[in-house]
XYZ file of C-alpha atoms in Angstrom:
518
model
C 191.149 122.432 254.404
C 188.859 123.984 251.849
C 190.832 122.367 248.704
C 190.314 118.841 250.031
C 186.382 119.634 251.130
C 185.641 121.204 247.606
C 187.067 118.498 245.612
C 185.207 115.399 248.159
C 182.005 117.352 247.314
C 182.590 117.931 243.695
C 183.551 114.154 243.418
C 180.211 113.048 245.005
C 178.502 115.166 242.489
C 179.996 113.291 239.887
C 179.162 110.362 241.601
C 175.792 111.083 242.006
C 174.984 112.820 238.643
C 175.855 109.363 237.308
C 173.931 107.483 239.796
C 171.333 110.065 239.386
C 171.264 109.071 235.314
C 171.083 105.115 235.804
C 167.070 104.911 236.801
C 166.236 106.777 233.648
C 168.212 104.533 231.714
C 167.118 101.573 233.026
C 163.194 102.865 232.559
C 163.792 103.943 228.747
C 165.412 100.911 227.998
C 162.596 99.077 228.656
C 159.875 101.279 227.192
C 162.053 102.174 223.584
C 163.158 99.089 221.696
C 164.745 100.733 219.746
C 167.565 100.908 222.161
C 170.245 98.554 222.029
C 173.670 98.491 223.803
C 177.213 97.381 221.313
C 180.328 97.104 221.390
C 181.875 99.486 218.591
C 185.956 98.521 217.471
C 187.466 101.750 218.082
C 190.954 102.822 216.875
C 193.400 99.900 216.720
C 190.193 97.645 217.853
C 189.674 98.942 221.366
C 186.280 97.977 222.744
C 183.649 101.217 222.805
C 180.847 100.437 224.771
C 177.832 102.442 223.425
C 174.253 102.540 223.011
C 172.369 102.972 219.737
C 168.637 104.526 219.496
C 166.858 104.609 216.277
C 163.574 106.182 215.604
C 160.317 104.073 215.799
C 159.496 101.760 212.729
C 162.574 102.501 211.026
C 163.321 99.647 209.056
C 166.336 100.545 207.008
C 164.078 101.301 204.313
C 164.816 105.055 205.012
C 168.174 107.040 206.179
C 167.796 109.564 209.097
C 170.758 111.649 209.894
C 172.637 110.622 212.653
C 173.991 112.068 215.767
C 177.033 110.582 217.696
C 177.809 111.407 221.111
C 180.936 111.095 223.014
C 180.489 110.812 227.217
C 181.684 113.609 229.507
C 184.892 112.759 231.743
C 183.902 110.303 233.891
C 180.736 109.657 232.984
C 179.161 105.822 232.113
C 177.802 105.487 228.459
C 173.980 105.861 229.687
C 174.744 109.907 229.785
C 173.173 110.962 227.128
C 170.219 108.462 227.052
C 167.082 110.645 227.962
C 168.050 113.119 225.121
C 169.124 110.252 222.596
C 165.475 109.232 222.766
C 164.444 112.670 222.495
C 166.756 113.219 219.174
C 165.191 109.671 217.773
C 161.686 110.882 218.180
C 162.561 113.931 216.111
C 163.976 111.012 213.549
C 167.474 110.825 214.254
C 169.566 107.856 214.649
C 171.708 108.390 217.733
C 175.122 106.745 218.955
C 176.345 107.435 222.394
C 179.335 105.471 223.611
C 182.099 105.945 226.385
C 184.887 107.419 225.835
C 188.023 105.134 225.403
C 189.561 104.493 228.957
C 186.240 104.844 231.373
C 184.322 102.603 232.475
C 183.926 99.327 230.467
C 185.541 101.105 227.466
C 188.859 99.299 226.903
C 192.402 101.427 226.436
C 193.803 104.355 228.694
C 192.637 107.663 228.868
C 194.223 109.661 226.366
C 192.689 113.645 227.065
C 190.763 114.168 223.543
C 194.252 112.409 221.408
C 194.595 111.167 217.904
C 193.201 108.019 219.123
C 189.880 109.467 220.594
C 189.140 111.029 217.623
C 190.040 108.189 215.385
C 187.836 106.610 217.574
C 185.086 109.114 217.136
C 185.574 108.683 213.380
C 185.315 104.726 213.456
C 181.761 105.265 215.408
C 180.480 107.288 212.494
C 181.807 103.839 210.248
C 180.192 101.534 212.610
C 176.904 103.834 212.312
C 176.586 103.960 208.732
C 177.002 100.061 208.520
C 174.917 98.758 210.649
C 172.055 101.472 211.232
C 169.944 103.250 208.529
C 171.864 106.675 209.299
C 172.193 108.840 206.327
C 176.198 109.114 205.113
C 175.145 113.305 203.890
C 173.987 114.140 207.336
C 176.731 113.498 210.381
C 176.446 115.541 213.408
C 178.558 115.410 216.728
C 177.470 116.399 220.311
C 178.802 116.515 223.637
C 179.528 117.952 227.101
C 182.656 118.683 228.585
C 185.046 115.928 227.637
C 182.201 115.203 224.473
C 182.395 118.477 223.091
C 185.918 118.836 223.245
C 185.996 115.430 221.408
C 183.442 116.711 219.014
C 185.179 119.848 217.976
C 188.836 117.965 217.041
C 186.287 115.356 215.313
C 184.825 118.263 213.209
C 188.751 118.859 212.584
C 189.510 115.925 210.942
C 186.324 113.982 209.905
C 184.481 116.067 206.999
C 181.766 113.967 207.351
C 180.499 115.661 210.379
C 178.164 118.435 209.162
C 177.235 120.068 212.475
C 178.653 120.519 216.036
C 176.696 121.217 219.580
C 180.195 121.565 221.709
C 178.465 122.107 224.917
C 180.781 123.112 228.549
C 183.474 122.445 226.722
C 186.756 123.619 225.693
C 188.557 125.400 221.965
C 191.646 126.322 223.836
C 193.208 123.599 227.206
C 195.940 125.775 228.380
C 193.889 129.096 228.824
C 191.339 126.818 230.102
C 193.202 125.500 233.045
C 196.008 127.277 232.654
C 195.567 130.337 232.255
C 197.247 133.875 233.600
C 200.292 130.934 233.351
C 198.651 129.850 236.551
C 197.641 126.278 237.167
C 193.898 125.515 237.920
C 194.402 123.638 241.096
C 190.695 122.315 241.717
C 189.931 121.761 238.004
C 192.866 119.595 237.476
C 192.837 117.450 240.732
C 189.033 117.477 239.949
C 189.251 115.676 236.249
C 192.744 113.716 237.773
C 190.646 112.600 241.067
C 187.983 111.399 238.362
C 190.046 110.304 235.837
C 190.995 107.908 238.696
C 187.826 106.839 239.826
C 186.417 105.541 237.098
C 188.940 104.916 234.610
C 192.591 104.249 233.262
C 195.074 106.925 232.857
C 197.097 106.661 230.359
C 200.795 106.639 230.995
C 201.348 110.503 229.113
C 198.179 111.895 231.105
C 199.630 110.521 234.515
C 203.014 112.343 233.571
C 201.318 115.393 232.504
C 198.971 116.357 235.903
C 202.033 115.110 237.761
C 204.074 118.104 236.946
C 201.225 120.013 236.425
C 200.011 119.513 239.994
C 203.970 119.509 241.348
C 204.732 123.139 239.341
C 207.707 121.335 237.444
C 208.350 124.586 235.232
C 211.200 122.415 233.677
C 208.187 120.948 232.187
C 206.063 123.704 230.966
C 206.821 123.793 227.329
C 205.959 120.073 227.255
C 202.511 120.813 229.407
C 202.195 123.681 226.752
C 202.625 121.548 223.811
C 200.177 118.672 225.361
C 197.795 120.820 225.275
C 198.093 122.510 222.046
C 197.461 119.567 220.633
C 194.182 118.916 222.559
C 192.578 122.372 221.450
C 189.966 123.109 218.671
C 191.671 126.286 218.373
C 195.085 124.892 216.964
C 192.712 123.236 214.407
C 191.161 126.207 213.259
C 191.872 126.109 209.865
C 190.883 122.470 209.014
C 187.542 123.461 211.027
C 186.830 126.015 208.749
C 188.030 124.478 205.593
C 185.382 121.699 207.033
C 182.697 124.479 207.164
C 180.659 121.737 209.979
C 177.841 124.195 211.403
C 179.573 125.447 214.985
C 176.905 125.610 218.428
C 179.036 126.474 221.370
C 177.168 126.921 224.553
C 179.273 127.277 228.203
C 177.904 128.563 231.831
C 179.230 132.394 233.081
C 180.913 130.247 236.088
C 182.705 127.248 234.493
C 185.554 126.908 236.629
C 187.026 124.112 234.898
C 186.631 125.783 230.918
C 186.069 129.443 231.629
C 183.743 131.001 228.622
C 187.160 133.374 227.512
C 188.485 130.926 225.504
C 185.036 129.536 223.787
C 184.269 133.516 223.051
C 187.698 134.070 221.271
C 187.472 130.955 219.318
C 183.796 131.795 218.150
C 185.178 134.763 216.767
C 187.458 133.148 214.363
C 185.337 130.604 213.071
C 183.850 131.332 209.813
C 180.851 129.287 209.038
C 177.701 129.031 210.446
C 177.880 129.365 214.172
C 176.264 130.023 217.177
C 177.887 130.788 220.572
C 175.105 130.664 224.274
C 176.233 131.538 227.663
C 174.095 131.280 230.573
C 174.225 131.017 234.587
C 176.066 128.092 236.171
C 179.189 126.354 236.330
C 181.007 123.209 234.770
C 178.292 121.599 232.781
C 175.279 122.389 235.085
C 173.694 124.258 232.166
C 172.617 121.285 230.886
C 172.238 119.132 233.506
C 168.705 119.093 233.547
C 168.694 117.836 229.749
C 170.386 115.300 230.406
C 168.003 113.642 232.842
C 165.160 114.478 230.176
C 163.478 117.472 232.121
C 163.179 120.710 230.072
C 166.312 122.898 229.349
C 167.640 125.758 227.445
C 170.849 124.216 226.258
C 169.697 121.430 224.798
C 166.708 122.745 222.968
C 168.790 124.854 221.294
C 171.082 122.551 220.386
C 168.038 120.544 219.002
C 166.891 123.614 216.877
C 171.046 123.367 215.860
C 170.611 120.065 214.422
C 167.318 120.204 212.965
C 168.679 122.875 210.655
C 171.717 122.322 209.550
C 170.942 118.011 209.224
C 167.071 118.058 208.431
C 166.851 121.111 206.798
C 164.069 122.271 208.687
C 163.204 125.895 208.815
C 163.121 126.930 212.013
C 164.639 130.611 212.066
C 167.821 129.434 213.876
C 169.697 131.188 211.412
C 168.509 134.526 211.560
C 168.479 134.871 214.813
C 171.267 136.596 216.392
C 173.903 134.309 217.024
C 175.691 135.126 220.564
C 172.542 134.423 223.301
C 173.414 135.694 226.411
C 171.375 135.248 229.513
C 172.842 137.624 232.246
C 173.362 136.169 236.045
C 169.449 137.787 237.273
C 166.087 137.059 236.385
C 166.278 138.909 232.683
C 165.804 137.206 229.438
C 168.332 136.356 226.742
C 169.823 139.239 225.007
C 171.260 138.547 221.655
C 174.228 140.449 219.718
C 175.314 140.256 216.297
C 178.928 138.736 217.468
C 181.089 138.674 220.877
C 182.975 142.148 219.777
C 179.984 144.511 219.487
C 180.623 143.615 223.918
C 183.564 145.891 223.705
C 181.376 148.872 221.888
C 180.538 150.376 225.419
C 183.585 150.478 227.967
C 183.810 152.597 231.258
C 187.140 152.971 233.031
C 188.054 153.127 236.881
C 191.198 154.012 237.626
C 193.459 152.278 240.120
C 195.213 154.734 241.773
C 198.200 155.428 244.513
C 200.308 153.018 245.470
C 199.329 149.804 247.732
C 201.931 147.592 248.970
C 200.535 143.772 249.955
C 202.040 141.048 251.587
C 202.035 137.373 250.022
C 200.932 133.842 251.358
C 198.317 134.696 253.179
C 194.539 134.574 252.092
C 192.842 137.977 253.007
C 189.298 136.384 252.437
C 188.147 137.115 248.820
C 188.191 134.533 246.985
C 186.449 133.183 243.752
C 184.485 130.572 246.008
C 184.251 126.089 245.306
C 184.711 124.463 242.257
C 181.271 123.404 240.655
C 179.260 124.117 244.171
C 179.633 128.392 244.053
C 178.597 129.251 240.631
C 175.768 126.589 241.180
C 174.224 128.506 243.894
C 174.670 131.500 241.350
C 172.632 130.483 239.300
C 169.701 128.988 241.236
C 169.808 131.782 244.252
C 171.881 134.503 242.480
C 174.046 134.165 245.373
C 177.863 134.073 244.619
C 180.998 134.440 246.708
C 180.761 137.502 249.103
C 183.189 139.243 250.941
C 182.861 142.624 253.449
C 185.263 144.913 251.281
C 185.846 146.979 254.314
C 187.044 144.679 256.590
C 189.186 143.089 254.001
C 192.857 143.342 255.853
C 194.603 146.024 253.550
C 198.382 144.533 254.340
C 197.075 141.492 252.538
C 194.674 142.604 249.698
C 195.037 145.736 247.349
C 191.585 147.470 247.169
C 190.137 150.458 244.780
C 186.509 151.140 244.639
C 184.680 153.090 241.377
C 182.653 155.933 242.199
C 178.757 155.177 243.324
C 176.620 154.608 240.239
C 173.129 156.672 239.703
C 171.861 154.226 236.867
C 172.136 149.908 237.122
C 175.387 149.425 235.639
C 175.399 146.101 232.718
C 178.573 144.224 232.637
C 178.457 142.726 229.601
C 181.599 140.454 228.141
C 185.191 140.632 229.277
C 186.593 143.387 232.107
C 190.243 144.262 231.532
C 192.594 145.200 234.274
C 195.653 147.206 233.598
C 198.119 147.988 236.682
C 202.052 148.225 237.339
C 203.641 145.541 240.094
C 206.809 145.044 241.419
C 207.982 142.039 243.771
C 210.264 141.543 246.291
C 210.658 138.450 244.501
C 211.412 136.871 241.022
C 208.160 134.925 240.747
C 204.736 135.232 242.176
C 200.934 135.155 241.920
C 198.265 137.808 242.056
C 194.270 136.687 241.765
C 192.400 139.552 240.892
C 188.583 139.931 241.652
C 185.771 141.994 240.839
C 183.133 142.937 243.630
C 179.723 144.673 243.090
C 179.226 146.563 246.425
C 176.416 147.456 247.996
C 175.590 150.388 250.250
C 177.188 148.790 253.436
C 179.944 147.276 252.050
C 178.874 143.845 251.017
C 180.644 142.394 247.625
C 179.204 140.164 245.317
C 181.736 138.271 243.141
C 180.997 139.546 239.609
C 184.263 137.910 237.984
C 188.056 136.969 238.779
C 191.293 135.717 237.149
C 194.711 134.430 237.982
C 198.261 136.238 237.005
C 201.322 134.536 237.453
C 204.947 135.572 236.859
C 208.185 133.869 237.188
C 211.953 135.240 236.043
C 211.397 138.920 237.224
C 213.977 141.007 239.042
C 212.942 142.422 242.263
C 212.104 145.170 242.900
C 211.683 146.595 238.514
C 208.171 147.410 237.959
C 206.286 145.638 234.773
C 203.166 145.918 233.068
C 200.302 143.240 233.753
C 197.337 143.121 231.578
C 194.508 140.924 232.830
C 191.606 139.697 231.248
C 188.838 138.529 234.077
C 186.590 135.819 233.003
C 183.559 137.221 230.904
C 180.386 137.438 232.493
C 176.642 139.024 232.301
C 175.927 141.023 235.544
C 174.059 143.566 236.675
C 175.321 146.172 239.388
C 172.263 147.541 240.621
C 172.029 151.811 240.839
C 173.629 153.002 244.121
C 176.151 150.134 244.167
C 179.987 150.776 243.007
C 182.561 148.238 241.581
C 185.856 147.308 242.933
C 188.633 145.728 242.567
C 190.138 143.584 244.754
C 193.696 141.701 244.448
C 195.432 139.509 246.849
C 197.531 136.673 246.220
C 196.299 133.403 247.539
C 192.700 131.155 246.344
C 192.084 128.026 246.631
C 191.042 127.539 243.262
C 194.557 128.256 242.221
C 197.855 127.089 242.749
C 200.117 130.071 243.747
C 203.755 130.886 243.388
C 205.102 133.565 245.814
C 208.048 133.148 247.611
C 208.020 133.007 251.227
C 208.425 136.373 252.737
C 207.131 138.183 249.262
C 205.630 141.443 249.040
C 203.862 143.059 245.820
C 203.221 146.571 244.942
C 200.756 147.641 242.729
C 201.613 151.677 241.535
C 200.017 153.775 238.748
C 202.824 155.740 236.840
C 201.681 158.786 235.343
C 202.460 158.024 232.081
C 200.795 154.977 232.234
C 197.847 155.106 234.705
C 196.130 151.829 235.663
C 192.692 151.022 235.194
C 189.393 148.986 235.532
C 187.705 148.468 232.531
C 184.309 147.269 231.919
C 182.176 146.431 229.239
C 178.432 147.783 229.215
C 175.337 147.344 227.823
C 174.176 149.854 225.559
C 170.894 151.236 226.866
């Protein structure tokens, strides 16, 4: 019952985020003239309904640089109109327009393919043609479905000078995908969407039907699908591009967890800039884009004014990874994502525990969009009583009682030893911060799945947990919870399954977490 209930309630904040956006639309349009709505001939002539907003008294006289902006999945071309005008009272010419297959876009939804970023390509044409934006200063911005769009743009259009890739994703498959376990309320989420308010494509509606049915006779071609719908397969031609890099994500994105945008920040190599905060899929910049005040896109106004204007601002000495932790602190910036790994403390996992499968002991990593967004307003995530948890159906091991607040900082790593009854199964492993009577706050979790085994032979499993900023407070302990069922996650274990978690002596398994240096 809770998979149905979170996805109704994530759909009706789509819904209403886009009903939400239409009044501030409709009032800007009428107070800027220098808003006007066009249709834009996208690859192979598609219609692209967009929205143009130029600064005040330009007269073509003068270029400004120009911004385009792709919508977000399922989200009408007014998105982005409360920052356009923003952006064109700072002097930039701005193009928003729906991505092909929404709305009144024509064509099918094609998932960020060569013909959405053709399309984004024949938007920058249409700009320079028919509004005074200057050719020598292109920059691309988006959320969620935009920024993904707006990365593979920065792959093959050299024009674009600067990115602001904001909730989105470098890398599909570990984004819902990954631990080779399917994201089940992400991806009936963005399908259930997809749906709604647009036209699926006939290779999309293929793709989240085996996705969604577990047709492993399909993988590879999932696999390959989304390979080429990642930044990070495009790496090189991004770099050889040398288009200034902003990526900004939320600690709780259950849809693109901030893993994959950290690993790809690493291996880009011009100028870059990579911001996490509190919050889930795309509610970091929510705000923005309704035109109140908001961290995100400030920065990502700072971005541009740089690296298209030229302005001075300090940007670029700054430190480039901005982390604000899940608590009232301030940002706290680091010279790159690996200096996180600088400081790591270990708990081991030790014994043996024996769990059976299929059933749901009661942690869990909480509702798609709605948990991590009372995170981040209340600081109140998923809790569970760690001892009442029923041991036949969740593996537990607790770290020793800190003295000092203990600052998770980055990725934690979990290294254990499992057998199965069975050939295949699923594990979800979750981190708790535990307070003095046994209450656990959800600091981080992560899916493991694993198919073609033989019962009963133990194997290695190395897990990264999605990266977070939290702080266990002194007098609280960590631990580690693992059971085999979440509704966030589609599982695979057998009927009848049991999985046993051991620490061999010659290869002890472990907890560990990345700290703050004091």
């Amino acid at each position: 019952m809770r998979t149905p209930l979170a996805l109704a309630v994530s759909a009706a904040l789509v819904a209403g985020t886009a009903l939400a956006l239409a009044p501030t639309a409709q009032a800007t349009d009428t107070a800027a003239a220098g808003i006007r709505f066009v249709d834009i001939a996208g690859e192979g002539g598609t219609v692209l309904k967009a929205n143009v907003v130029t600064p005040a008294g330009a007269d073509g006289a003068a270029r400004h640089p120009l911004i385009v902006l792709p919508t977000s999945w399922a989200m009408p071309q007014i998105e982005y109109l409360a920052q356009a005008q923003k952006l064109a009272d700072s002097g930039y010419v701005v193009v928003s327009y729906n991505s092909r297959g929404f709305w009144q876009s024509g064509g099918e939804i094609e998932t960020a393919g060569p013909k959405d970023i053709a399309d984004a390509s024949k938007v920058i044409d249409w700009a320079l043609a028919n509004t005074p934006a200057d050719p020598a200063h292109v920059g691309m911005a988006g959320v969620s479905y935009g920024a993904g769009i707006s990365l593979l743009a920065a792959a093959n259009d050299p024009r674009i000078k600067a990115v602001a890739a904001l909730s989105g994703w470098a890398d599909l498959i570990e984004s819902i995908y990954s631990g080779r376990t399917q994201h089940l309320q992400a991806a009936a989420l963005l399908g259930g969407a997809g749906y709604l308010t647009g036209r699926p494509g006939p290779e999309l509606q293929e793709i989240l039907g085996d996705f969604l049915s577990s047709n492993l006779a399909k993988e590879e071609d999932m696999i390959a699908w989304g390979r080429k719908r990642s930044a990070v397969e495009q790496l090189d031609r991004i770099n050889a591009n040398g288009a200034a890099i902003m990526l900004g994500n939320a600690w709780g994105d259950t849809i693109f967890p901030p893993n994959q945008y950290a690993s790809f920040y690493e291996k880009l190599t011009g100028p870059k800039r990579l911001e996490f905060r509190p919050g889930d899929h795309a509610t970091a910049e929510a705000t923005g884009l309704l035109g109140l005040p908001n961290d995100t896109w400030t920065s990502a106004h700072r971005w541009f004014d740089h690296y298209l204007k030229g302005d001075d601002n300090g940007i670029d000495r700054e430190q480039p990874v901005q982390l604000k932790p899940r608590s009232d602190a301030g940002y706290e910036g680091y010279p790159d994502w690996k200096s996180l790994d600088a400081n790591r403390r270990k708990f081991g996992l030790g014994g043996t525990q024996r769990i059976w499968a299929n059933v749901d002991s009661g942690a869990d990593g909480g509702v798609v969009l709605l948990s991590n967004l009372l995170d981040q307003f209340f600081q109140a995530p998923p809790v569970v009583s760690v001892p009442l948890l029923p041991r036949a159906f969740a593996g537990v091991w607790q770290s020793e009682r800190y003295d000092s607040p203990q600052r998770v900082r980055g990725t934690v790593k979990v290294h254990t030893t499992v057998s199965s009854t069975k050939e295949s199964g699923t594990l979800v492993a979750y981190l708790y911060d535990v307070g003095p009577l046994g209450l656990g706050k959800l600091v981080s979790n992560a899916p493991y799945t694993f198919h073609d085994r033989t019962p009963g032979q133990p194997f290695g499993v190395d897990l990264d947990l999605f990266s977070t900023a939290y702080d266990v407070p002194a007098g609280h302990r960590l631990a580690l919870v693992v059971d085999t069922v979440d509704p966030l996650y589609i599982e695979h274990n057998p009927t009848g399954a049991q999985l046993t978690f051991s620490s061999p002596t010659a290869d002890p398994s472990y907890v560990s977490v990345p700290l703050r240096k004091e």
